[in-house]
Coordinates of C-alpha atoms in Angstrom, one line a residue:
M188 CA -25.7 53.7 52.1
A189 CA -26.1 52.3 55.3
A190 CA -29.8 50.9 54.4
L191 CA -27.9 49.0 51.3
A192 CA -25.7 47.5 53.6
S193 CA -28.2 46.2 56.2
A194 CA -30.4 44.9 53.5
A195 CA -30.6 41.1 53.5
P196 CA -28.7 39.3 51.0
A197 CA -30.3 38.2 48.0
I198 CA -31.2 34.6 47.8
V199 CA -30.2 33.3 44.1
A200 CA -31.7 30.1 42.9
K201 CA -29.5 27.1 41.3
P202 CA -30.1 26.8 38.3
A203 CA -31.5 23.1 38.2
L204 CA -29.5 20.4 36.2
Q205 CA -31.6 18.5 33.6
V206 CA -29.0 15.7 32.9
V207 CA -25.8 15.0 34.8
R208 CA -22.9 13.4 32.7
V209 CA -20.9 10.6 35.0
S210 CA -18.4 8.1 34.2
Q211 CA -18.7 4.6 33.2
G212 CA -17.0 3.7 36.5
V213 CA -19.4 5.8 38.6
S214 CA -22.6 4.4 36.6
N215 CA -21.2 0.6 37.2
G216 CA -21.4 1.4 41.0
L217 CA -24.9 2.0 40.4
L218 CA -25.8 -1.0 38.7
I219 CA -28.2 -3.2 40.6
K220 CA -29.5 -5.5 37.3
R221 CA -27.1 -6.5 34.6
V222 CA -28.5 -8.6 31.6
Q223 CA -26.1 -10.1 29.4
P224 CA -26.4 -9.9 25.7
V225 CA -27.2 -12.6 23.5
Y226 CA -24.5 -13.3 20.9
P227 CA -26.0 -12.6 17.4
T228 CA -26.0 -16.2 15.7
L229 CA -24.4 -14.9 12.4
A230 CA -21.8 -12.9 14.5
M231 CA -21.1 -16.0 16.1
Q232 CA -20.9 -18.1 13.0
M233 CA -18.8 -15.4 11.2
R234 CA -16.4 -15.1 14.3
V235 CA -17.5 -11.5 15.2
E236 CA -16.1 -10.4 18.2
G237 CA -15.4 -7.1 19.9
A238 CA -16.5 -3.8 22.1
V239 CA -19.7 -1.9 21.4
E240 CA -19.5 1.5 22.8
L241 CA -23.0 2.9 24.0
D242 CA -24.3 6.2 25.2
A243 CA -27.1 6.1 27.7
T244 CA -29.6 8.3 29.8
I245 CA -30.3 6.7 33.1
G246 CA -33.6 8.2 34.4
K247 CA -34.3 9.0 37.8
D248 CA -35.9 6.1 38.4
G249 CA -32.9 3.8 37.6
S250 CA -34.3 2.8 33.8
T251 CA -32.2 3.4 30.9
S252 CA -33.5 5.2 27.8
D253 CA -31.9 7.0 24.7
I254 CA -29.7 4.2 24.1
K255 CA -27.2 5.3 21.2
V256 CA -24.6 3.3 19.2
L257 CA -21.2 5.4 19.2
K258 CA -18.9 2.4 18.2
G259 CA -18.9 -1.1 17.4
D260 CA -19.8 -3.8 15.0
P261 CA -23.2 -3.3 13.5
M262 CA -23.9 -7.1 13.7
L263 CA -23.3 -6.8 17.8
A264 CA -24.9 -3.4 18.2
Q265 CA -28.5 -4.3 18.6
A266 CA -27.9 -7.3 20.9
A267 CA -26.1 -4.9 23.0
V268 CA -29.0 -1.9 23.1
E269 CA -31.5 -4.7 23.8
A270 CA -29.3 -6.1 26.8
V271 CA -28.3 -2.2 28.4
R272 CA -32.4 -1.6 27.5
Q273 CA -33.1 -4.0 30.6
W274 CA -30.7 -2.9 33.1
K275 CA -31.8 -1.2 36.3
Y276 CA -29.5 1.4 38.1
K277 CA -29.9 2.7 41.8
P278 CA -31.0 6.4 41.5
Y279 CA -28.5 9.0 41.6
L280 CA -28.8 11.5 44.4
L281 CA -27.6 15.3 43.8
D282 CA -28.6 17.2 46.9
G283 CA -30.9 14.5 47.9
Q284 CA -32.8 14.3 45.0
P285 CA -32.7 11.7 42.1
V286 CA -31.7 13.2 38.6
Q287 CA -31.3 11.9 35.2
L288 CA -27.4 10.6 34.3
Q289 CA -25.6 10.5 30.6
T290 CA -23.1 7.9 30.9
Q291 CA -21.4 5.8 28.4
I292 CA -21.3 1.8 28.6
T293 CA -18.8 -0.5 27.0
I294 CA -20.1 -4.3 26.2
N295 CA -17.4 -6.5 25.1
F296 CA -18.5 -9.7 23.0
K297 CA -15.9 -12.5 23.2
L298 CA -16.3 -15.7 21.2
P299 CA -16.8 -18.6 23.4
L300 CA -13.9 -21.3 23.1

């Protein structure tokens, strides 16, 4: 029994997280390059406006990928995706190491006055 009690504690490795989900507020705080979407001409002519909600992965290098449309007018969705594809973020560090993030992004389209 004494031999068991004096044995060194076992070291348990932490499982490596593949992707960390963060709120839109956290990801906005990391944003360093924001490209505004180009308002689609047809949508402007038809007076279409509103929000497009996207789900995106932010890579360890701060680039965006795997952008998926969750909600929003299809006339506006492609412009939102093309803009977000150009965004750049500061790397998010977890235990001093950059990690991939999963976040939602909302792009609001408002017709000019």
